[in-house]
Amino acid sequence: MAEETFRTETKGMERYPGLTAFLEGWGIFRQSLLGKIGLVLLIMFALMALCSYIPPLIDPMYNPMTGVDPVITCSTGPSRAHWLGTDFMGRDILSQLLAGARVAFMVGVSAAFMSIVLGTAIGMTAGYMGRFMDTFLMRLADMIMVMPTLLVVLILAAVFGQLNIWTIVLIIALFRWPGVSRIIRGQTLSLKQRPFIEAAKVAGASHVRIIFRHIMPNVLPLAFLFMTFRVTSAIIIEAALAFLGFGDPGTVSWGMMLQWVWKTGHMFKAPYWLLPPGICISLITLSFYMLGRAMDEVLDPRLRKEDQTD
Amino acid sequence: MMENQGNAIIEIQNVSKVYRSRGALFGVRAKDVVALRQVSLKIYKGEIFGLVGESGSGKTTVGRLIVGLEEITSGEIFLDQENVTGLKGKALKAFRRKVQMIFQDPYQSLNPQRSVLDTVSEPLSIHRVGRSADRKEMAHKVLKSVGLSPPEAFFYRYPHRLSGGQRQRVAIARAMVLNPEFVIADEPTSMLDASISAQIFNILLKMRSTFHVTQMFITHSLAAARYLCDRIAVIYRGQVMEVGSGETIIRNPRHPYTQALIDALPKFKGSGEIKQYGTLLIEEREVNGEPMGCPFYPRCTVAEIRCEREIPGLRMLEEGHYVACFNV
Ligand SMILES: Nc1ncnc2c1ncn2[C@@H]1O[C@H](COP(=O)(O)OP(=O)(O)O)[C@@H](O)[C@H]1O
Ligand SMILES: [Mg+2]
């Protein structure tokens, strides 16, 4: 009976195959506990990021970077004016935490998006062109893959001084594409042999057309799956960088907050200041990871052969 | 034959194809596969030409060489008297407007991520035919002609929601939408049920009668070829054994291999003569050293000594009937 109604429901949507596919995928996703927890957590963080615009509107002293409570001169615990307390110079920790959520999304999603675009383009090119191009691009990928991203960014920061947050995002993206490109390349290699590619050739399709019209739609789901994992690693790298003192000094990220706790010697004195950013970093990376795992189940099982170690 | 000389649409001359083994593994070179040896065929305007042979005999290779999916090892291919061997770039693209192919497996030959309309109108956008509305109109027409109606109901469907027969119709529509001169159908029904096969055959016949498209129909079944084809070539291990009109090949086969194929056809009339010719050896004959004679020699009951050493060429027996056998 339930199936009947579902049928009739989807019938009218024949013209919107993307939507039907989405609904089907959602049906599988919903059955995954991991996916549901991840999604709820992410919605929570997204709300936090949205709310980050509110405190500075209430009072300039709630500005996460520059707003200082005039009556406070050292770190204080939670109070009515500052629900999570203040840092060493009287800035509101809650506002910082909310702003941190916004930065985490920004850094995570944009770095992941860029590395996925890069990795997908390079992987498809290498797999499709083969020969010299393949060898060259994959050797390059190997070289970059073995470089520890964090260390490289640290060295760059040491050489060029403080890095802008967007520079950090760009560097993360530039160093995190090889893993994606390897998987997309493998996928492309197997797609390239399929008769529908040959049929397109016989129809007269150019290489560019075959790559973008025939191969790309078939690898995109996999690329998007990878994006969720890349978000996780980008957030962790940015946090580590900030904590080590090489973050963008003009940005309030959770890693930055930890750095301030550490530098001012409040590590073991102010749990109200140390714990919130620490917990947030762990939870947001965990939630993106769980979301990715659940999406993995939604995707075609044939696509599931990636190795999630990096 | 002579009077037909002028209107050969496709002609292949002495075409050979060797699949070279990739690289040597541990110094041991795998053997190269000779898929086709000195194959010559002519296909005339408006006919359905049957290429019949068992699996692995090189039928698909002939098709792939003609449409340029495979590089030719030696020999030449002509389209309308023009040499089209090894075309590249613009010339190749222009050629592809005229010569199309329908692939064997409709479950593999349609992109799962593209709708029927995308698939069928793609050749039009590749060759910049008409505007988007015109293309839709043309896709509509061609889908209707392959029996997918109403076409609108199929436009936005994806392959996973189509049956095997429907998929193959879409593949035929894609091949026909550019109104090509010549279409190769590579065992288009080998993945489909018998009843669906008959429908597909009728679509191919209809394509000929309405669009006057010349076709090469590749099949392993002499029965199917007899139903569809005006002329038939029988191919065995990469060599053409016999060429003739459908009627001749069925009623008056002269090559021992063709005769063996006829023997293998299911018979319905009477019961007496099960094997009319009996030209197929039950056990393969040993060949000393490198095989260099007639490919059918190891299985031929009427073979002579020279058959082991020499390859018989195609000889004309009568008007339009050619056989590659020393014994006839
Ligand atoms: N890409 C290839 N590489 C190596 N050998 C091939 C390749 N394609 C076909 N062959 C060989 O060529 C011969 C003819 O194959 P094919 O043309 O596919 O036969 P058919 O279509 O008649 O079954 C077979 O022996 C096959 O193994
Ligand atoms: Mg074949």
XYZ file of C-alpha atoms and ligand atoms in Angstrom:
666
model
C 0.000 0.000 0.000
C 2.718 2.398 1.021
C 4.601 1.453 -2.096
C 1.560 2.212 -4.229
C 1.345 5.766 -2.957
C 5.077 6.194 -3.420
C 4.727 5.128 -7.038
C 2.006 7.581 -7.810
C 3.970 10.247 -6.003
C 7.036 9.711 -8.100
C 5.107 9.399 -11.324
C 4.501 13.101 -11.668
C 8.149 13.745 -11.063
C 9.299 11.863 -14.121
C 10.637 15.108 -15.472
C 12.788 15.711 -12.438
C 14.979 12.602 -12.310
C 17.446 14.370 -10.019
C 14.695 14.808 -7.480
C 13.525 11.205 -7.742
C 17.067 9.974 -7.348
C 17.471 12.258 -4.353
C 14.317 10.918 -2.725
C 15.417 7.344 -3.308
C 18.812 8.122 -1.819
C 17.168 9.861 1.118
C 15.174 6.705 1.807
C 18.383 4.727 2.242
C 20.129 7.527 4.117
C 17.316 7.725 6.642
C 17.940 4.168 7.708
C 21.472 4.932 8.745
C 21.806 5.900 12.421
C 25.269 7.289 11.779
C 23.900 9.499 9.039
C 21.074 10.816 11.185
C 23.374 11.699 14.090
C 25.805 13.338 11.721
C 23.093 15.344 10.069
C 21.590 16.545 13.359
C 25.021 17.629 14.588
C 25.721 19.433 11.346
C 22.419 21.277 11.462
C 23.330 22.336 14.981
C 26.684 23.692 13.847
C 25.074 25.401 10.897
C 22.664 27.123 13.272
C 25.610 28.176 15.406
C 27.303 29.640 12.372
C 24.137 31.549 11.480
C 23.724 32.801 15.046
C 27.262 34.143 15.032
C 25.894 37.328 13.472
C 23.602 38.037 16.426
C 25.834 38.845 19.456
C 27.724 41.779 17.888
C 24.344 43.314 17.026
C 23.237 43.180 20.650
C 26.295 44.987 21.968
C 29.640 45.853 20.337
C 31.392 44.236 23.262
C 30.196 40.868 21.943
C 32.278 41.266 18.817
C 34.342 38.048 18.904
C 37.590 39.711 17.845
C 37.551 43.282 19.013
C 34.755 43.502 21.564
C 36.099 43.765 25.108
C 33.896 43.941 28.186
C 35.078 47.193 29.774
C 34.625 45.955 33.344
C 36.577 42.714 32.891
C 40.360 42.568 32.670
C 41.097 38.877 33.077
C 39.441 35.568 32.139
C 36.222 34.985 34.027
C 33.878 31.999 34.230
C 30.286 31.850 32.982
C 28.033 34.697 34.097
C 24.726 36.276 33.024
C 26.433 38.733 30.700
C 28.842 36.095 29.330
C 27.190 32.670 29.276
C 30.428 30.835 28.647
C 32.691 33.348 30.344
C 35.356 35.601 28.872
C 38.920 35.196 27.693
C 42.026 36.837 29.151
C 41.153 40.302 27.924
C 37.419 40.160 28.481
C 36.117 38.965 25.106
C 32.974 36.856 25.103
C 33.725 33.133 24.623
C 30.256 32.265 23.322
C 30.511 34.831 20.514
C 33.936 33.466 19.646
C 32.595 29.944 19.616
C 29.781 30.927 17.233
C 32.170 32.798 14.956
C 34.413 29.725 15.045
C 31.598 27.600 13.644
C 31.284 29.995 10.711
C 35.025 29.854 10.052
C 35.064 26.067 10.313
C 32.346 25.759 7.678
C 34.006 28.306 5.466
C 37.450 26.715 5.694
C 36.207 23.146 5.556
C 33.741 23.470 2.721
C 35.744 25.794 0.507
C 39.014 23.879 0.889
C 37.220 20.583 0.316
C 35.332 21.945 -2.666
C 38.476 23.261 -4.296
C 40.438 20.076 -3.725
C 37.568 17.991 -5.061
C 37.246 20.095 -8.203
C 40.987 19.904 -8.744
C 41.201 16.210 -7.916
C 38.261 15.304 -10.133
C 39.552 17.297 -13.102
C 43.060 15.886 -12.775
C 41.852 12.334 -12.131
C 39.550 12.380 -15.167
C 42.261 13.842 -17.392
C 44.869 11.322 -16.262
C 42.504 8.365 -16.584
C 41.078 9.411 -19.925
C 44.210 10.642 -21.675
C 46.397 7.812 -20.382
C 49.993 7.412 -21.517
C 52.340 10.287 -20.759
C 49.672 12.507 -19.215
C 48.622 9.755 -16.845
C 52.151 8.942 -15.756
C 53.042 12.583 -15.280
C 49.941 13.536 -13.289
C 50.038 10.453 -11.106
C 53.728 10.868 -10.275
C 52.924 14.435 -9.338
C 50.069 13.175 -7.187
C 52.373 10.690 -5.478
C 54.893 13.403 -4.736
C 52.311 15.665 -3.197
C 50.580 12.836 -1.397
C 53.684 11.878 0.568
C 54.234 15.431 1.774
C 52.595 15.993 5.145
C 50.267 18.908 4.509
C 50.506 20.343 7.997
C 54.282 20.398 7.927
C 54.343 22.082 4.542
C 51.933 24.775 5.663
C 53.992 25.300 8.823
C 57.136 25.775 6.772
C 55.358 28.155 4.404
C 53.991 30.102 7.359
C 57.464 30.287 8.876
C 58.899 31.565 5.608
C 56.184 34.024 4.600
C 55.060 35.102 8.025
C 51.401 35.038 9.054
C 49.162 33.537 6.398
C 45.772 34.889 5.454
C 42.888 32.443 6.053
C 42.184 32.194 2.328
C 45.805 31.422 1.628
C 45.551 28.612 4.141
C 42.399 27.328 2.458
C 44.131 27.431 -0.914
C 47.195 25.602 0.353
C 45.071 22.887 1.948
C 43.190 22.465 -1.335
C 46.413 22.294 -3.331
C 47.787 19.584 -1.102
C 44.693 17.461 -0.666
C 43.680 16.651 -4.229
C 45.910 13.633 -4.938
C 43.828 11.162 -2.919
C 40.673 12.196 -4.761
C 42.337 12.207 -8.136
C 43.603 8.644 -7.671
C 40.124 7.331 -7.032
C 38.524 9.367 -9.810
C 41.249 8.173 -12.157
C 40.508 4.551 -11.338
C 36.833 5.152 -11.890
C 37.554 6.901 -15.201
C 39.768 4.054 -16.386
C 36.926 1.595 -15.977
C 34.330 3.969 -17.476
C 36.508 4.654 -20.494
C 36.209 1.021 -21.604
C 32.438 0.984 -21.394
C 30.510 0.751 -24.674
C 28.534 3.939 -24.042
C 31.786 5.887 -24.327
C 32.487 4.140 -27.631
C 28.957 4.919 -28.763
C 29.609 8.594 -28.030
C 32.841 8.408 -30.022
C 31.035 6.873 -32.970
C 28.515 9.703 -32.740
C 31.469 12.054 -33.209
C 31.908 13.360 -29.659
C 35.150 15.162 -28.881
C 37.386 14.211 -25.977
C 36.254 17.241 -24.023
C 32.644 16.300 -24.552
C 33.242 12.706 -23.508
C 35.038 13.787 -20.359
C 32.460 16.366 -19.280
C 29.221 14.883 -20.581
C 29.815 11.184 -20.205
C 32.480 10.529 -17.628
C 31.929 13.399 -15.212
C 28.265 12.640 -14.392
C 29.344 9.130 -13.511
C 32.142 10.145 -11.164
C 30.465 13.140 -9.499
C 28.606 11.129 -6.841
C 31.901 9.662 -5.749
C 33.525 13.085 -5.781
C 30.794 14.477 -3.545
C 31.206 11.603 -1.151
C 34.855 12.481 -0.911
C 34.070 16.051 -0.282
C 32.602 15.247 3.141
C 35.819 13.483 4.121
C 37.928 16.312 2.802
C 35.969 18.813 4.888
C 37.018 16.886 7.963
C 40.681 16.937 7.116
C 40.648 20.612 6.137
C 39.066 21.626 9.443
C 41.601 19.597 11.404
C 44.539 21.076 9.496
C 43.315 24.628 10.011
C 42.726 23.994 13.717
C 46.151 22.467 14.204
C 47.764 25.312 12.326
C 45.978 27.923 14.400
C 46.714 26.125 17.626
C 50.408 26.046 16.780
C 50.296 29.801 16.305
C 50.380 29.979 12.527
C 46.743 30.788 11.915
C 45.303 33.975 10.469
C 45.505 36.422 13.398
C 42.503 38.307 12.040
C 40.158 35.315 12.268
C 38.486 33.756 15.265
C 38.622 30.030 14.679
C 38.321 27.279 17.240
C 41.982 26.433 16.775
C 42.756 30.095 17.421
C 40.770 29.993 20.664
C 42.769 26.991 21.809
C 45.935 28.830 20.926
C 44.865 31.768 23.112
C 44.078 29.409 25.995
C 47.472 27.880 25.704
C 49.485 31.043 25.206
C 47.956 32.818 28.178
C 48.534 29.815 30.400
C 44.886 29.000 31.065
C 45.153 25.425 29.854
C 44.458 23.869 33.236
C 42.853 26.858 34.900
C 39.872 27.677 32.671
C 37.958 24.566 31.538
C 35.011 26.788 30.511
C 37.343 28.342 27.942
C 39.288 25.249 26.876
C 36.487 22.704 26.499
C 33.938 24.363 24.155
C 36.283 24.836 21.148
C 37.903 21.456 21.775
C 34.560 19.663 21.825
C 33.310 21.593 18.795
C 36.323 20.629 16.677
C 35.902 16.975 17.572
C 32.170 16.975 16.966
C 32.150 18.819 13.655
C 34.811 16.589 12.130
C 33.025 13.551 13.481
C 29.704 14.680 12.046
C 31.107 15.265 8.547
C 32.720 11.867 8.751
C 29.467 10.185 9.784
C 27.606 11.974 7.030
C 30.136 10.731 4.505
C 29.843 7.168 5.742
C 26.050 7.274 5.431
C 26.243 8.791 1.944
C 28.644 6.038 1.061
C 25.850 3.561 1.708
C 23.466 5.507 -0.486
C 25.810 5.420 -3.436
C 26.054 2.526 -5.803
C 27.966 -0.273 -4.092
C 30.249 -0.507 -7.079
C 31.585 2.886 -6.184
C 32.590 1.753 -2.735
C 36.188 0.845 -2.929
C 37.885 3.899 -1.603
C 40.342 3.805 1.181
C 39.677 6.385 3.825
C 43.034 6.616 5.503
C 44.292 10.028 4.513
C 28.732 -8.152 -59.996
C 30.009 -5.891 -62.735
C 26.873 -3.886 -63.053
C 26.900 -3.286 -59.322
C 30.437 -1.936 -59.300
C 29.341 1.667 -59.193
C 27.045 1.655 -56.200
C 29.139 -0.023 -53.530
C 28.600 2.192 -50.501
C 31.190 0.494 -48.330
C 34.076 -1.448 -49.660
C 36.793 -3.031 -47.605
C 39.889 -4.294 -49.357
C 42.381 -6.808 -47.986
C 41.772 -5.715 -44.448
C 43.770 -7.393 -41.717
C 43.682 -6.740 -38.021
C 46.211 -7.995 -35.535
C 45.703 -7.335 -31.841
C 49.201 -6.987 -30.546
C 49.795 -8.284 -27.076
C 50.628 -5.548 -24.612
C 54.199 -5.715 -23.346
C 56.160 -8.782 -22.453
C 55.510 -10.323 -19.069
C 58.631 -11.960 -17.608
C 60.173 -11.920 -21.062
C 57.470 -14.222 -22.444
C 55.588 -12.449 -25.163
C 51.947 -13.388 -25.350
C 50.831 -14.317 -28.837
C 49.431 -11.646 -31.083
C 45.824 -12.329 -32.091
C 45.124 -12.239 -35.800
C 41.468 -11.203 -35.697
C 41.068 -10.633 -39.439
C 43.151 -11.800 -42.368
C 42.859 -10.258 -45.827
C 39.140 -9.603 -45.652
C 37.500 -7.989 -48.679
C 33.821 -7.142 -48.821
C 31.550 -4.894 -50.813
C 28.260 -3.595 -49.511
C 25.818 -2.100 -51.982
C 23.541 0.838 -51.548
C 20.217 -0.010 -49.968
C 20.923 -3.582 -49.022
C 21.098 -5.331 -45.702
C 24.324 -7.212 -45.707
C 24.702 -10.104 -43.263
C 28.001 -10.970 -41.632
C 27.653 -14.418 -40.129
C 30.152 -16.318 -38.046
C 30.613 -17.992 -34.721
C 31.717 -16.145 -31.632
C 35.313 -14.954 -31.892
C 35.391 -15.130 -35.674
C 36.080 -11.403 -35.994
C 32.640 -10.011 -36.828
C 32.721 -7.232 -34.259
C 36.242 -6.374 -35.345
C 35.017 -5.761 -38.903
C 32.403 -3.335 -37.563
C 34.798 -1.565 -35.232
C 37.341 -1.133 -38.017
C 34.754 0.385 -40.333
C 33.534 2.949 -37.786
C 37.113 3.690 -36.782
C 37.006 2.466 -33.201
C 39.975 0.262 -33.934
C 43.104 0.988 -35.898
C 43.506 -0.987 -39.063
C 46.647 -3.141 -39.356
C 46.658 -3.300 -43.144
C 44.215 -2.835 -45.971
C 41.824 -0.079 -46.950
C 38.235 0.957 -46.414
C 36.191 3.015 -48.857
C 32.959 4.910 -48.376
C 31.351 5.983 -51.642
C 34.606 5.260 -53.479
C 36.498 7.534 -51.111
C 39.323 6.163 -49.034
C 38.338 6.534 -45.381
C 41.134 4.480 -43.832
C 42.623 6.060 -40.712
C 40.697 9.328 -40.863
C 41.424 11.966 -38.248
C 39.982 15.234 -36.965
C 37.400 16.996 -39.099
C 37.308 14.339 -41.808
C 36.628 11.678 -39.196
C 33.823 13.741 -37.710
C 32.249 14.225 -41.126
C 32.580 10.496 -41.764
C 30.812 9.726 -38.512
C 27.813 11.621 -39.627
C 27.376 9.068 -42.374
C 28.352 5.817 -40.671
C 26.873 4.693 -37.388
C 26.885 1.603 -35.231
C 24.407 -0.174 -32.974
C 26.208 -2.048 -30.248
C 25.661 -5.546 -29.032
C 24.769 -4.945 -25.414
C 22.075 -2.317 -24.805
C 22.723 -2.600 -21.071
C 26.195 -1.211 -21.646
C 25.811 1.089 -24.596
C 23.642 3.754 -22.940
C 25.087 6.173 -20.409
C 23.230 5.472 -17.131
C 23.422 9.149 -16.162
C 21.806 10.536 -19.292
C 18.158 10.606 -20.224
C 16.736 9.181 -23.433
C 16.369 12.660 -24.907
C 19.985 13.502 -24.017
C 21.197 10.305 -25.617
C 19.157 10.525 -28.789
C 19.717 14.217 -29.426
C 23.413 14.147 -28.615
C 24.591 13.280 -32.147
C 22.559 16.272 -33.364
C 24.243 18.675 -30.989
C 27.662 17.207 -31.733
C 27.167 17.886 -35.442
C 25.360 21.159 -34.773
C 22.173 20.148 -36.503
C 19.315 22.538 -35.854
C 18.444 24.345 -32.646
C 17.435 22.795 -29.406
C 13.736 22.814 -30.326
C 14.463 21.258 -33.725
C 16.551 18.600 -32.099
C 13.756 17.728 -29.765
C 11.437 17.500 -32.722
C 13.857 15.216 -34.564
C 14.390 13.045 -31.496
C 10.630 12.809 -31.198
C 10.336 11.629 -34.767
C 13.072 9.049 -34.589
C 11.863 7.648 -31.261
C 8.466 7.229 -32.770
C 9.927 5.438 -35.768
C 11.643 2.883 -33.526
C 8.364 2.238 -31.809
C 8.816 4.139 -28.561
C 5.559 5.978 -28.312
C 4.475 8.303 -27.113
C 8.059 9.631 -27.310
C 7.370 12.308 -24.683
C 6.883 9.568 -22.130
C 10.410 8.366 -22.774
C 12.241 11.690 -23.135
C 13.149 12.068 -19.501
C 13.567 8.428 -18.620
C 16.913 7.045 -17.631
C 18.244 3.709 -18.919
C 17.668 1.910 -15.618
C 13.957 2.409 -16.116
C 13.902 0.856 -19.593
C 13.674 -2.797 -20.586
C 16.348 -4.395 -22.739
C 14.233 -4.067 -25.863
C 13.455 -0.426 -25.127
C 17.119 0.287 -24.567
C 18.058 -1.246 -27.882
C 15.373 0.872 -29.558
C 16.926 3.954 -28.005
C 20.322 2.813 -29.305
C 18.848 2.384 -32.780
C 17.272 5.830 -32.537
C 20.634 7.309 -31.577
C 22.262 5.669 -34.600
C 19.464 6.777 -36.945
C 18.916 10.337 -35.787
C 21.613 11.782 -38.053
C 20.096 9.982 -41.019
C 23.303 8.094 -41.811
C 24.035 6.336 -45.077
C 25.294 3.190 -43.454
C 24.588 1.516 -40.124
C 26.320 -1.457 -38.597
C 24.168 -3.503 -36.234
C 26.420 -5.725 -34.151
C 24.342 -8.650 -32.877
C 21.683 -6.191 -31.717
C 19.488 -8.908 -30.257
C 21.934 -11.319 -28.668
C 21.058 -9.940 -25.234
C 17.296 -9.959 -25.816
C 14.461 -12.491 -25.723
C 13.381 -14.139 -28.955
C 10.064 -12.280 -29.179
C 11.794 -8.920 -28.624
C 14.411 -9.900 -31.209
C 11.744 -10.250 -33.875
C 10.517 -6.727 -33.104
C 14.036 -5.347 -33.382
C 14.506 -7.125 -36.725
C 11.346 -5.523 -37.994
C 12.559 -2.105 -36.896
C 15.750 -2.663 -38.896
C 13.679 -3.640 -41.935
C 11.552 -0.571 -41.464
C 14.660 1.616 -41.263
C 15.620 0.337 -44.647
C 12.245 0.829 -46.251
C 11.569 4.291 -44.799
C 15.042 5.843 -44.511
C 16.783 3.791 -47.230
C 19.715 3.211 -44.947
C 22.204 0.542 -45.957
C 22.971 -1.851 -43.154
C 25.465 -4.422 -42.116
C 23.838 -6.912 -39.834
C 26.267 -8.914 -37.725
C 24.999 -12.168 -36.274
C 26.059 -15.646 -35.264
C 22.730 -17.026 -36.487
C 22.286 -17.983 -40.091
C 18.548 -18.124 -39.468
C 18.442 -14.456 -38.453
C 20.603 -13.476 -41.409
C 18.329 -15.365 -43.773
C 15.317 -13.478 -42.432
C 16.879 -10.036 -42.751
C 19.621 -9.986 -45.314
C 19.857 -9.607 -49.058
C 23.393 -10.888 -49.167
C 25.396 -12.855 -46.643
C 29.101 -13.280 -45.979
C 30.218 -16.198 -43.835
C 33.345 -15.551 -41.816
C 35.428 -18.091 -39.931
C 38.475 -17.306 -37.777
C 38.962 -13.937 -39.403
C 38.607 -15.057 -43.011
C 35.708 -14.839 -45.404
C 34.610 -18.338 -46.425
C 31.674 -17.647 -48.698
C 29.732 -14.658 -50.006
C 26.456 -14.782 -51.858
C 22.824 -13.778 -51.900
C 20.818 -14.937 -48.890
C 18.966 -17.371 -51.088
C 22.179 -18.862 -52.486
C 23.859 -19.235 -49.113
C 20.865 -21.029 -47.637
C 19.799 -23.157 -50.627
C 23.096 -23.733 -52.319
C 25.963 -23.366 -49.863
C 29.227 -24.519 -51.375
C 31.793 -24.028 -48.648
C 32.066 -26.953 -46.209
C 31.868 -24.536 -43.271
C 28.708 -22.897 -44.567
C 27.286 -26.347 -45.125
C 28.133 -27.256 -41.535
C 26.291 -24.115 -40.403
C 23.228 -25.114 -42.404
C 23.414 -28.579 -40.861
C 23.411 -26.940 -37.459
C 20.197 -24.997 -38.180
C 17.187 -26.421 -36.348
C 15.037 -28.364 -38.817
C 11.288 -28.529 -38.530
C 10.283 -30.345 -41.707
C 10.330 -34.141 -41.516
C 12.944 -35.990 -39.540
C 14.919 -38.011 -42.057
C 17.985 -36.048 -43.101
C 19.374 -34.558 -39.922
C 22.704 -33.814 -41.506
C 22.389 -32.824 -45.102
C 26.057 -32.232 -45.814
C 28.037 -33.719 -42.934
C 31.091 -31.570 -43.512
C 31.975 -31.021 -39.855
C 34.537 -33.315 -38.276
C 33.517 -34.473 -34.818
C 37.092 -34.386 -33.590
C 39.525 -31.706 -34.645
C 42.309 -32.873 -36.888
C 45.877 -32.386 -35.644
C 47.793 -29.682 -37.448
C 51.558 -30.102 -37.658
C 53.465 -26.976 -36.684
C 52.178 -23.473 -37.296
C 48.691 -23.456 -38.827
C 49.158 -21.863 -42.233
C 46.444 -23.315 -44.421
C 42.701 -22.986 -44.584
C 41.326 -21.998 -41.178
C 38.592 -24.622 -41.516
C 41.073 -27.388 -42.347
C 41.147 -28.905 -38.825
C 37.390 -29.497 -38.882
C 36.750 -30.208 -42.546
C 35.694 -33.664 -43.764
C 36.507 -32.957 -47.404
C 39.951 -31.445 -46.890
C 42.843 -32.312 -49.184
C 46.539 -32.210 -48.482
C 47.046 -28.730 -49.895
C 44.378 -27.343 -47.526
C 46.866 -27.731 -44.690
C 49.545 -25.712 -46.449
C 47.756 -23.106 -48.533
C 45.072 -20.543 -47.873
C 42.358 -20.708 -50.523
C 41.327 -17.336 -51.918
C 37.763 -16.288 -52.732
C 36.802 -17.610 -56.144
C 33.716 -16.715 -58.121
C 31.525 -19.738 -58.786
C 28.700 -17.925 -60.444
C 27.448 -14.348 -60.632
C 27.786 -12.899 -57.116
C 28.644 -16.180 -55.418
C 32.168 -16.475 -54.038
C 33.712 -19.353 -52.141
C 37.124 -19.773 -50.549
C 37.689 -23.500 -50.947
C 39.926 -25.584 -53.213
C 37.362 -28.324 -53.325
C 34.521 -26.701 -55.215
N 40.814 -5.645 -27.873
C 41.218 -6.892 -28.196
N 42.446 -7.321 -27.841
C 42.872 -8.551 -28.154
N 42.162 -9.432 -28.838
C 40.927 -9.082 -29.230
C 40.388 -7.795 -28.920
N 39.131 -7.720 -29.434
C 38.907 -8.907 -30.027
N 39.971 -9.716 -29.914
C 40.110 -11.074 -30.478
O 39.834 -11.011 -31.835
C 39.055 -12.101 -32.238
C 37.774 -11.625 -32.899
O 36.971 -10.983 -31.965
P 35.557 -10.353 -32.294
O 35.702 -9.487 -33.483
O 35.044 -9.713 -31.070
O 34.693 -11.649 -32.645
P 33.120 -11.795 -32.762
O 32.490 -10.458 -32.715
O 32.918 -12.492 -34.053
O 32.709 -12.664 -31.622
C 38.801 -12.941 -31.012
O 39.734 -14.006 -30.998
C 39.093 -12.017 -29.879
O 39.605 -12.714 -28.800
Mg 31.059 -9.754 -31.388
